[in-house]
Coordinates of C-alpha atoms in Angstrom, one line a residue:
Chain A
M1 CA -6.4 16.9 111.1
I2 CA -4.6 19.9 109.6
L3 CA -1.7 19.2 107.4
R4 CA 1.3 20.1 109.4
K5 CA 4.8 18.9 110.1
T6 CA 5.5 17.8 113.6
P7 CA 7.4 20.4 115.7
A8 CA 10.4 18.1 116.0
S9 CA 10.8 17.5 112.3
L10 CA 10.3 21.2 111.7
A11 CA 13.0 22.0 114.2
I12 CA 15.3 19.5 112.4
A13 CA 14.5 21.0 109.1
L14 CA 15.3 24.5 110.5
L15 CA 18.5 23.2 111.9
L16 CA 19.4 21.5 108.7
A17 CA 18.6 24.4 106.5
P18 CA 21.7 26.5 107.2
F19 CA 23.8 23.4 107.3
T20 CA 22.8 22.3 103.8
A21 CA 23.5 25.8 102.6
Q22 CA 26.7 25.9 104.5
L23 CA 27.9 22.5 103.1
A24 CA 28.1 24.6 100.0
H25 CA 27.0 21.9 97.7
A26 CA 25.7 23.7 94.7
E27 CA 22.9 21.3 94.2
R28 CA 19.3 22.3 94.5
L29 CA 16.4 19.8 94.5
V30 CA 13.1 20.5 92.9
T31 CA 10.3 17.9 93.5
S32 CA 6.8 17.3 92.2
L33 CA 4.3 14.9 93.6
S34 CA 1.3 13.6 91.7
T35 CA -1.0 14.5 94.5
H36 CA -0.9 15.8 98.1
R37 CA -4.2 14.4 99.2
V38 CA -5.1 10.7 99.2
L39 CA -8.8 10.4 99.4
I40 CA -10.3 7.2 101.0
S41 CA -13.7 6.2 99.7
S42 CA -15.5 2.8 100.0
N43 CA -13.6 1.2 97.1
F44 CA -10.2 2.3 98.5
T45 CA -7.7 -0.6 98.4
G46 CA -4.5 1.4 98.4
T47 CA -2.9 3.7 95.8
S48 CA 0.4 5.0 94.8
L49 CA 1.9 8.4 94.3
V50 CA 4.4 9.3 91.7
L51 CA 7.3 11.6 92.7
F52 CA 9.4 13.4 90.1
A53 CA 12.5 15.3 91.1
S54 CA 15.2 17.2 89.4
I55 CA 18.7 18.0 90.8
E56 CA 20.0 21.4 89.7
D57 CA 23.7 21.7 90.0
S58 CA 25.0 25.3 89.4
D59 CA 28.6 24.3 89.0
A60 CA 28.1 21.1 87.1
T61 CA 30.9 20.2 84.7
K62 CA 29.4 19.1 81.5
E63 CA 32.0 16.5 80.8
K64 CA 31.9 14.5 84.0
P65 CA 28.4 14.5 85.6
K66 CA 28.3 13.5 89.3
K67 CA 26.8 10.2 90.3
Y68 CA 23.9 10.8 92.7
D69 CA 22.3 8.5 95.3
I70 CA 18.7 9.1 96.3
A71 CA 16.8 8.1 99.5
I72 CA 13.1 8.8 99.8
T73 CA 11.5 8.3 103.2
V74 CA 7.8 8.4 103.7
R75 CA 6.6 8.6 107.4
G76 CA 3.0 8.2 108.5
P77 CA 1.5 9.7 111.7
A78 CA 3.5 8.7 114.8
A79 CA 2.2 6.2 117.3
T80 CA 3.4 4.3 120.3
F81 CA 3.9 0.6 119.7
V82 CA 4.4 -2.1 122.2
T83 CA 6.4 -5.2 121.2
R84 CA 5.6 -8.3 123.3
K85 CA 7.5 -11.5 123.4
K86 CA 5.9 -14.9 124.3
E87 CA 7.8 -17.2 126.7
R88 CA 7.1 -20.6 127.8
I89 CA 6.1 -20.6 131.5
L90 CA 4.9 -23.8 133.1
G91 CA 4.3 -25.3 129.7
L92 CA 2.2 -22.4 128.5
W93 CA 3.1 -19.8 125.9
V94 CA 2.3 -16.4 127.4
N95 CA 3.3 -12.8 126.8
Y96 CA 6.2 -12.1 129.0
E97 CA 8.7 -9.3 128.2
S98 CA 7.7 -6.2 126.3
R99 CA 9.3 -3.0 125.0
R100 CA 7.6 0.3 124.2
Y101 CA 8.5 2.2 121.1
P102 CA 7.1 5.7 121.4
D103 CA 6.9 8.2 118.6
T104 CA 7.3 5.5 115.9
P105 CA 5.9 6.1 112.4
S106 CA 2.7 4.1 111.9
Y107 CA 3.6 3.8 108.2
L108 CA 7.2 3.9 106.8
A109 CA 8.6 3.4 103.3
V110 CA 12.2 3.8 102.4
L111 CA 12.9 3.9 98.7
T112 CA 16.4 4.2 97.3
N113 CA 18.2 3.7 94.0
R114 CA 20.6 1.1 95.5
P115 CA 21.1 -0.4 99.0
P116 CA 21.8 2.6 101.5
A117 CA 24.8 0.7 102.8
E118 CA 26.5 1.5 99.4
F119 CA 25.9 5.2 99.8
G120 CA 28.8 5.7 102.1
P121 CA 30.1 5.0 105.6
L122 CA 27.8 3.7 108.4
E123 CA 27.8 7.1 110.0
L124 CA 26.1 8.5 106.9
Q125 CA 23.3 6.0 107.4
T126 CA 22.8 6.7 111.1
K127 CA 23.1 10.4 110.7
H128 CA 20.6 10.7 107.9
K129 CA 18.4 7.8 109.1
L130 CA 18.9 5.9 105.9
G131 CA 17.1 2.5 105.6
L132 CA 14.2 1.0 107.5
S133 CA 15.9 0.2 110.8
F134 CA 17.5 3.6 111.2
A135 CA 14.4 5.5 110.1
A136 CA 12.0 3.5 112.3
L137 CA 13.8 3.2 115.6
P138 CA 15.3 5.9 117.8
Q139 CA 19.1 5.4 118.3
T140 CA 18.7 4.8 122.0
I141 CA 16.8 1.5 121.7
A142 CA 17.9 0.3 118.3
A143 CA 20.6 -1.6 120.2
D144 CA 17.9 -3.8 121.7
E145 CA 18.1 -6.0 118.7
E146 CA 15.5 -8.7 119.4
F147 CA 12.6 -6.4 120.0
G148 CA 13.4 -3.8 117.5
A149 CA 14.0 -6.4 114.8
A150 CA 10.6 -8.0 115.7
L151 CA 8.9 -4.7 115.3
L152 CA 10.3 -4.2 111.8
R153 CA 9.5 -7.8 110.9
V154 CA 5.9 -7.7 112.1
K155 CA 5.2 -4.3 110.5
K156 CA 6.8 -5.4 107.2
A157 CA 4.6 -8.5 107.2
E158 CA 1.6 -6.2 107.7
G159 CA 2.7 -4.2 104.7
L160 CA 3.1 -1.0 106.8
F161 CA 6.9 -0.9 106.7
Y162 CA 8.3 -1.1 103.2
E163 CA 11.8 -1.0 101.9
E164 CA 12.8 -1.1 98.2
T165 CA 16.4 -0.6 97.2
N166 CA 15.8 -0.2 93.4
A167 CA 12.7 1.9 93.5
V168 CA 14.2 5.2 92.3
T169 CA 14.7 5.4 88.6
F170 CA 17.0 7.9 86.9
L171 CA 15.5 9.3 83.7
T172 CA 18.6 11.4 83.1
P173 CA 21.6 11.7 85.5
T174 CA 19.8 14.6 87.3
L175 CA 16.1 13.7 86.8
F176 CA 14.6 10.8 88.7
R177 CA 11.2 9.3 89.4
A178 CA 9.8 7.0 92.2
T179 CA 6.5 5.4 92.9
L180 CA 5.4 5.7 96.6
P181 CA 3.0 3.0 97.6
I182 CA 0.1 3.8 100.0
P183 CA -1.5 0.5 101.1
G184 CA -5.2 0.1 101.9
T185 CA -4.3 -0.4 105.5
A186 CA -2.5 2.9 105.7
P187 CA -3.5 4.9 108.8
T188 CA -5.2 8.3 108.1
G189 CA -3.4 11.5 108.9
P190 CA -0.4 13.6 107.7
Y191 CA 2.5 11.9 106.0
E192 CA 5.9 13.4 105.7
I193 CA 8.1 12.7 102.6
D194 CA 11.8 13.4 102.8
V195 CA 13.9 13.3 99.6
Q196 CA 17.6 13.2 100.2
V197 CA 20.3 13.4 97.6
F198 CA 23.8 12.1 98.2
A199 CA 26.9 12.6 96.2
N200 CA 30.4 11.3 97.0
G201 CA 29.2 9.9 100.3
A202 CA 27.7 13.1 101.7
L203 CA 24.4 14.8 101.7
A204 CA 24.1 17.1 98.7
A205 CA 20.5 18.3 98.8
Q206 CA 17.3 17.7 100.7
Q207 CA 13.7 18.5 100.2
S208 CA 10.7 17.8 102.4
T209 CA 7.1 17.7 101.4
A210 CA 3.9 16.3 102.8
I211 CA 0.7 14.5 101.9
E212 CA -2.5 13.8 103.8
V213 CA -4.5 10.6 103.8
V214 CA -8.1 11.4 104.6
K215 CA -11.5 9.7 104.4
T216 CA -14.0 11.3 102.2
G217 CA -17.8 11.1 101.6
F218 CA -19.6 8.3 103.5
E219 CA -16.4 7.0 105.1
A220 CA -15.7 10.5 106.5
F221 CA -19.3 10.9 107.7
V222 CA -19.2 7.5 109.5
A223 CA -15.9 8.2 111.2
Q224 CA -17.0 11.6 112.3
S225 CA -20.3 10.3 113.7
A226 CA -18.6 7.5 115.6
R227 CA -16.3 10.1 117.1
E228 CA -18.6 13.0 117.8
A229 CA -22.1 11.6 118.2
R230 CA -21.2 8.4 120.0
L231 CA -24.6 7.7 121.6
D232 CA -26.6 8.4 118.5
Y233 CA -24.2 6.3 116.5
G234 CA -24.5 3.4 118.9
L235 CA -28.3 3.6 119.0
G236 CA -28.3 3.8 115.2
V237 CA -26.3 0.6 114.9
A238 CA -28.5 -1.1 117.5
L239 CA -31.6 0.0 115.6
L240 CA -30.0 -1.3 112.4
A241 CA -29.5 -4.7 114.1
F242 CA -33.1 -4.7 115.2
V243 CA -34.5 -3.8 111.8
V244 CA -32.3 -6.4 110.0
G245 CA -33.3 -9.1 112.5
T246 CA -37.0 -8.3 112.3
L247 CA -37.0 -8.0 108.5
A248 CA -35.3 -11.4 108.2
G249 CA -37.9 -12.8 110.5
L250 CA -40.7 -11.5 108.3
V251 CA -39.1 -12.5 105.0
F252 CA -38.5 -16.0 106.1
R253 CA -41.9 -16.4 107.8
R254 CA -43.6 -18.5 105.1
S255 CA -42.0 -21.8 104.5
Chain B
M1 CA -14.7 -7.7 96.0
S2 CA -13.2 -5.2 98.4
I3 CA -14.9 -2.6 100.6
Y4 CA -13.2 -0.1 102.9
L5 CA -14.2 -0.2 106.6
P6 CA -14.4 3.4 107.8
I7 CA -13.7 2.6 111.5
A8 CA -11.3 -0.4 111.2
E9 CA -9.5 1.7 108.5
L10 CA -8.7 -1.1 106.1
P11 CA -10.2 -2.7 103.0
V12 CA -11.7 -6.2 103.4
N13 CA -13.1 -8.8 101.1
I14 CA -16.8 -8.3 101.7
L15 CA -17.8 -11.8 100.5
L16 CA -15.5 -13.3 103.1
I17 CA -17.1 -11.2 105.9
F18 CA -20.6 -12.0 104.6
G19 CA -19.7 -15.8 104.5
L20 CA -18.4 -15.6 108.1
G21 CA -21.7 -13.9 109.1
I22 CA -23.8 -16.7 107.5
A23 CA -21.7 -19.5 109.1
V24 CA -21.6 -18.1 112.6
G25 CA -25.3 -17.1 112.2
F26 CA -26.2 -20.7 111.5
I27 CA -24.5 -21.9 114.6
S28 CA -26.1 -19.1 116.5
G29 CA -29.6 -20.0 115.4
M30 CA -29.1 -23.7 115.9
F31 CA -27.7 -23.6 119.4
G32 CA -29.1 -20.3 120.7
V33 CA -25.6 -19.1 121.4
G34 CA -24.5 -15.6 120.3
G35 CA -21.5 -16.9 118.5
G36 CA -19.2 -14.2 119.6
F37 CA -16.7 -16.7 120.9
L38 CA -16.3 -17.9 117.3
M39 CA -16.7 -14.7 115.4
T40 CA -14.4 -12.4 117.3
P41 CA -11.3 -14.6 116.9
M42 CA -12.1 -15.2 113.2
L43 CA -12.3 -11.4 112.5
I44 CA -9.0 -10.8 114.2
L45 CA -7.5 -13.6 112.1
V46 CA -8.8 -11.8 108.9
G47 CA -6.9 -8.7 110.1
I48 CA -9.6 -6.6 111.8
P49 CA -8.2 -4.7 114.8
P50 CA -9.3 -6.5 118.0
S51 CA -10.9 -3.4 119.5
V52 CA -13.1 -3.1 116.3
A53 CA -13.9 -6.8 116.2
V54 CA -15.0 -6.9 119.9
A55 CA -17.1 -3.8 119.5
S56 CA -18.8 -4.7 116.2
V57 CA -19.6 -8.4 116.8
P58 CA -22.4 -7.7 119.4
S59 CA -24.6 -6.0 116.8
H60 CA -24.3 -9.1 114.6
M61 CA -25.2 -11.3 117.6
A62 CA -28.2 -9.0 118.3
A63 CA -29.5 -9.4 114.7
S64 CA -29.0 -13.1 114.5
S65 CA -30.5 -13.8 117.9
L66 CA -33.5 -11.6 117.2
T67 CA -34.3 -13.5 114.0
G68 CA -33.7 -16.8 115.8
A69 CA -35.8 -15.7 118.7
I70 CA -38.7 -14.8 116.4
S71 CA -38.6 -18.3 115.0
Y72 CA -38.6 -19.9 118.4
W73 CA -41.2 -17.4 119.6
R74 CA -43.6 -18.5 116.9
N75 CA -43.2 -22.1 118.1
R76 CA -43.8 -20.9 121.7
L77 CA -40.3 -21.8 122.7
V78 CA -39.3 -18.5 124.4
D79 CA -40.0 -18.1 128.1
S80 CA -40.0 -14.3 128.3
G81 CA -40.7 -14.3 132.1
L82 CA -37.7 -16.5 132.7
G83 CA -35.7 -14.3 130.3
L84 CA -36.6 -11.2 132.2
V85 CA -35.7 -12.6 135.6
L86 CA -32.4 -13.9 134.2
M87 CA -31.7 -10.5 132.7
S88 CA -32.1 -8.7 136.0
G89 CA -29.3 -10.9 137.4
G90 CA -27.4 -10.7 134.1
L91 CA -27.2 -6.9 134.2
L92 CA -25.7 -6.9 137.8
G93 CA -23.3 -9.7 136.8
T94 CA -22.1 -7.8 133.7
A95 CA -21.5 -4.6 135.8
A96 CA -19.5 -6.7 138.3
G97 CA -17.6 -8.4 135.5
V98 CA -16.6 -5.1 133.9
W99 CA -15.4 -3.9 137.3
I100 CA -13.3 -7.1 137.9
F101 CA -12.0 -6.9 134.3
S102 CA -10.4 -3.5 134.9
L103 CA -9.0 -4.7 138.3
L104 CA -7.4 -7.7 136.7
R105 CA -6.0 -5.6 133.8
R106 CA -4.3 -3.3 136.2
A107 CA -2.7 -6.3 137.9
G108 CA -1.4 -7.6 134.5
Q109 CA -1.6 -11.0 132.8
L110 CA -5.3 -10.6 132.3
D111 CA -5.1 -12.6 129.1
L112 CA -3.6 -15.6 130.8
I113 CA -6.2 -15.7 133.6
I114 CA -9.0 -15.3 131.1
N115 CA -7.7 -18.0 128.8
L116 CA -7.1 -20.5 131.7
S117 CA -10.5 -20.0 133.2
Y118 CA -12.0 -20.3 129.7
I119 CA -10.3 -23.6 129.1
V120 CA -11.2 -25.1 132.5
L121 CA -14.8 -23.9 132.3
L122 CA -15.4 -25.0 128.7
T123 CA -13.7 -28.3 129.1
V124 CA -15.9 -29.1 132.2
I125 CA -19.1 -28.0 130.5
G126 CA -18.3 -29.6 127.2
T127 CA -17.3 -33.0 128.8
L128 CA -20.4 -33.0 131.0
M129 CA -22.7 -32.2 128.1
I130 CA -21.2 -34.8 125.8
A131 CA -21.3 -37.5 128.5
E132 CA -24.9 -36.7 129.4
S133 CA -26.1 -36.6 125.8
I134 CA -24.3 -39.8 124.9
R135 CA -26.1 -41.5 127.9
A136 CA -29.4 -40.1 126.6
L137 CA -28.7 -41.2 123.1
W138 CA -27.8 -44.6 124.3
R139 CA -31.0 -44.9 126.3
A140 CA -33.0 -43.8 123.2
L141 CA -31.2 -46.5 121.2
Q142 CA -32.2 -49.1 123.8
G143 CA -35.8 -47.9 123.5
Q144 CA -36.0 -46.5 127.1
Q145 CA -37.8 -43.4 128.1
P146 CA -35.7 -40.3 128.4
V147 CA -35.3 -39.5 132.1
L148 CA -33.9 -36.0 131.9
R149 CA -37.0 -34.5 133.6
R150 CA -37.4 -36.4 136.8
P151 CA -40.7 -35.3 138.3
G152 CA -40.6 -35.3 142.0
T153 CA -36.9 -34.9 142.4
H154 CA -36.2 -31.6 144.1
S155 CA -33.0 -29.8 144.6
W156 CA -32.3 -27.7 147.7
F157 CA -33.1 -24.5 145.9
H158 CA -36.7 -25.6 145.4
G159 CA -37.3 -24.7 149.0
L160 CA -36.4 -21.1 148.5
P161 CA -39.0 -18.3 148.7
L162 CA -40.2 -16.0 145.8
K163 CA -41.5 -18.8 143.8
F164 CA -42.6 -18.2 140.2
R165 CA -44.3 -20.4 137.7
F166 CA -42.5 -20.2 134.3
R167 CA -45.1 -21.6 132.0
Q168 CA -43.2 -22.2 128.8
S169 CA -40.4 -23.8 130.7
R170 CA -42.8 -25.9 132.7
I171 CA -40.9 -25.2 135.9
Y172 CA -42.0 -23.7 139.3
V173 CA -39.0 -22.3 141.0
S174 CA -37.8 -19.4 143.2
A175 CA -36.5 -16.3 141.4
I176 CA -33.3 -16.4 143.5
P177 CA -31.4 -19.2 141.8
V178 CA -32.6 -17.9 138.4
T179 CA -31.2 -14.5 139.2
A180 CA -28.0 -16.1 140.4
I181 CA -27.5 -18.0 137.2
G182 CA -28.1 -14.7 135.3
F183 CA -25.6 -13.0 137.5
G184 CA -23.0 -15.8 137.0
V185 CA -23.4 -15.8 133.2
G186 CA -23.3 -12.0 133.0
L187 CA -20.1 -11.9 135.2
L188 CA -18.3 -14.6 133.2
G189 CA -19.6 -13.1 129.9
A190 CA -18.2 -9.7 130.6
L191 CA -14.9 -11.1 131.9
M192 CA -14.4 -13.3 128.8
G193 CA -15.9 -10.9 126.3
I194 CA -18.6 -13.3 125.2
G195 CA -22.4 -13.3 125.3
G196 CA -22.5 -16.3 127.5
G197 CA -25.2 -18.3 125.7
F198 CA -23.2 -21.5 125.8
L199 CA -22.9 -21.1 129.6
L200 CA -26.6 -20.2 130.1
I201 CA -28.1 -23.0 128.0
P202 CA -26.4 -25.9 130.0
A203 CA -27.3 -24.1 133.2
L204 CA -30.9 -23.9 132.2
I205 CA -31.0 -27.5 131.0
Y206 CA -29.2 -29.2 133.8
L207 CA -29.8 -27.0 136.8
M208 CA -33.3 -25.6 136.1
R209 CA -34.5 -28.6 134.1
V210 CA -35.8 -26.4 131.4
P211 CA -36.6 -28.3 128.1
T212 CA -33.6 -28.0 125.6
A213 CA -35.6 -26.1 123.0
V214 CA -37.0 -23.6 125.5
S215 CA -33.5 -23.0 126.9
V216 CA -32.3 -22.2 123.4
G217 CA -35.2 -19.9 122.6
T218 CA -34.9 -18.1 126.0
S219 CA -31.1 -17.7 125.6
L220 CA -31.6 -16.1 122.1
F221 CA -34.2 -13.7 123.7
L222 CA -31.7 -12.8 126.4
T223 CA -28.8 -12.5 124.0
L224 CA -30.7 -10.0 121.9
F225 CA -31.1 -7.5 124.7
T226 CA -27.6 -7.9 126.2
M227 CA -26.0 -7.5 122.7
L228 CA -28.0 -4.4 121.9
A229 CA -26.9 -2.9 125.2
A230 CA -23.3 -4.0 124.4
T231 CA -23.4 -2.3 121.0
V232 CA -24.4 1.1 122.5
L233 CA -21.9 0.8 125.4
H234 CA -19.0 0.0 123.0
A235 CA -20.0 2.9 120.7
V236 CA -20.0 5.3 123.7
E237 CA -17.0 3.9 125.6
N238 CA -14.6 2.8 122.8
R239 CA -15.9 4.4 119.6
S240 CA -14.8 1.3 117.7
V241 CA -18.1 0.0 116.3
D242 CA -17.7 -0.3 112.5
V243 CA -21.2 0.1 111.0
V244 CA -20.1 -1.2 107.6
L245 CA -18.6 -4.3 109.1
A246 CA -21.6 -4.7 111.4
L247 CA -24.2 -4.5 108.7
T248 CA -22.3 -7.0 106.5
L249 CA -22.1 -9.4 109.4
M250 CA -25.7 -8.8 110.3
I251 CA -27.2 -9.6 106.9
G252 CA -25.1 -12.7 106.6
G253 CA -26.0 -13.6 110.2
V254 CA -29.8 -13.4 109.9
I255 CA -29.7 -15.6 106.8
G256 CA -27.6 -18.2 108.6
A257 CA -29.6 -17.9 111.8
Q258 CA -32.9 -18.7 110.0
S259 CA -31.6 -22.0 108.6
G260 CA -29.8 -22.7 111.8
A261 CA -33.0 -22.2 113.9
R262 CA -34.9 -24.6 111.6
A263 CA -32.1 -27.1 111.8
G264 CA -32.0 -26.8 115.5
Q265 CA -35.7 -27.5 115.9
A266 CA -35.5 -30.5 113.5
V267 CA -32.9 -32.5 115.4
K268 CA -33.7 -34.3 118.7
A269 CA -32.9 -32.5 121.9
E270 CA -30.2 -34.9 123.1
Q271 CA -28.5 -34.7 119.7
L272 CA -28.6 -30.9 119.9
R273 CA -27.0 -31.1 123.4
F274 CA -24.4 -33.5 122.1
L275 CA -23.5 -31.2 119.2
L276 CA -23.3 -28.2 121.5
G277 CA -21.1 -30.1 123.9
I278 CA -18.7 -30.9 121.0
L279 CA -18.7 -27.3 119.9
V280 CA -17.9 -26.1 123.5
F281 CA -15.2 -28.7 123.8
A282 CA -13.7 -27.7 120.4
V283 CA -13.4 -24.1 121.5
A284 CA -11.7 -25.1 124.7
A285 CA -9.3 -27.3 122.8
R286 CA -8.5 -24.5 120.3
V287 CA -7.7 -22.0 123.1
G288 CA -5.7 -24.7 124.9
L289 CA -3.7 -25.5 121.8
D290 CA -2.9 -21.9 121.3
L291 CA -1.4 -21.8 124.8
L292 CA 0.5 -25.1 124.5
T293 CA 2.1 -24.9 121.1
K294 CA 5.0 -22.7 120.2
P295 CA 3.7 -19.8 118.1
A296 CA 5.4 -19.3 114.7
E297 CA 6.0 -15.6 115.6
L298 CA 7.0 -15.2 119.2
F299 CA 6.6 -11.4 119.0
S300 CA 3.4 -9.4 118.7
V301 CA 3.1 -5.6 118.1
I302 CA 0.2 -3.6 119.2
S303 CA -0.5 0.1 119.0
T304 CA -1.3 1.7 122.3
E305 CA -3.2 4.6 120.7
A306 CA -6.8 3.9 119.7
G307 CA -7.4 4.5 116.0
G308 CA -9.4 7.6 115.1

């Protein structure tokens, strides 16, 4: 699809823009990403992007540089997930209760320089969605511990939710680098990358960028055929099965 | 050695998938079953999304059963007439099964009903087959004649009209019970998401008194057509057939099926029935254990949006 932010995040960005200016922090964030397009071909097993960013502080005092905290949140295309819990009924383990999690990122990575809990008070984490649980789940159902925790646990085990609290490296007090992992199982589509800078327990600067994970070449052709020329594609696979089966029959004939 | 699957949207170890294709193909060729009831759960275990696994396995079954059927055909062990009559019932049964499937899904707890009927059905068939083949093996050991085909014994359905002579099967029966068997297998197959070969073979052997080898050959012939149809239907309805996955499975499958077909024709009929009985029983036990033991992870997460 076209590379574009979701309307909601755009609205948030617009709302936040005057705020960040108004907060009158003098910091400005400049980011650079190694690539904005992750291309999937037949040998794709995952990749990683390198993000460099510099914090420019107009009224920095040379003697006592500020100590910054960084949170980088990568969100894949949103999807609706259903978490089901098995219960024992009449001796059988069957799916019983379930919860729906609409508008949840299908891929989520939160990279920080230290645990977000050390950035400042809890309100800071909830307000700026710091850390995996705050970034993944809407506030309204985050309270439903058991199911939300299970969603995080299962997605982490699948490698699609990822949290690293020492992944941001400061090269100088104002220049930092982070490596963003894109696993082989990453869903295709637009990814949003939010870089937040905190100083003294408050948001000091923010910058959003985006990348796109797309199939290329043969993989793109197959995906497009399966989607757009369904009947031809299905007949093609059936023909392939017929040819492979017949050829094997001929090859193995003598003996 | 990894390769990216364009529809499943993940990289897999291609040698592992190829190996699965060979192993399941061997079983498919030996017993004349499609092997979907083994392959689909294994692919899901490897991490392939269920929708892609269910949609891609039929093409593997089609290729394996075609190459197996060719082998049986050369030895005149395929009854195409019987196959066609079974197919007419099978198509109606499949349509009815798909319809009931969507009714049950709307009512909820589809998985449980399917699993329970799976266990009951497979346990019964497996037990009957094992018991019967042990008796046959025992008689063979005692040096007695096998008495599976009892000439002169007629079931009630031998009185029905529309009688046909199926030469390869050496039976002369009405088309009505044959169509009914096809219907039943098609219905259950669609409901349980399987080809139904291991339901069809016992039905042909025990109800229709078709020789074991011809039952296997005819079942392969039938599986070929139903699985080709299933591949096209899945591609049109669900768009989740992965051609790279399918081709890898197919190539492994035909290699396995060739040796399996040879192995199947080498062993004695009652031994083959015994082994098939064990296999059917083992599948029932596995599904049963899954339901009875406490899973390590009580929670499962599924995405409600289809990939694309």
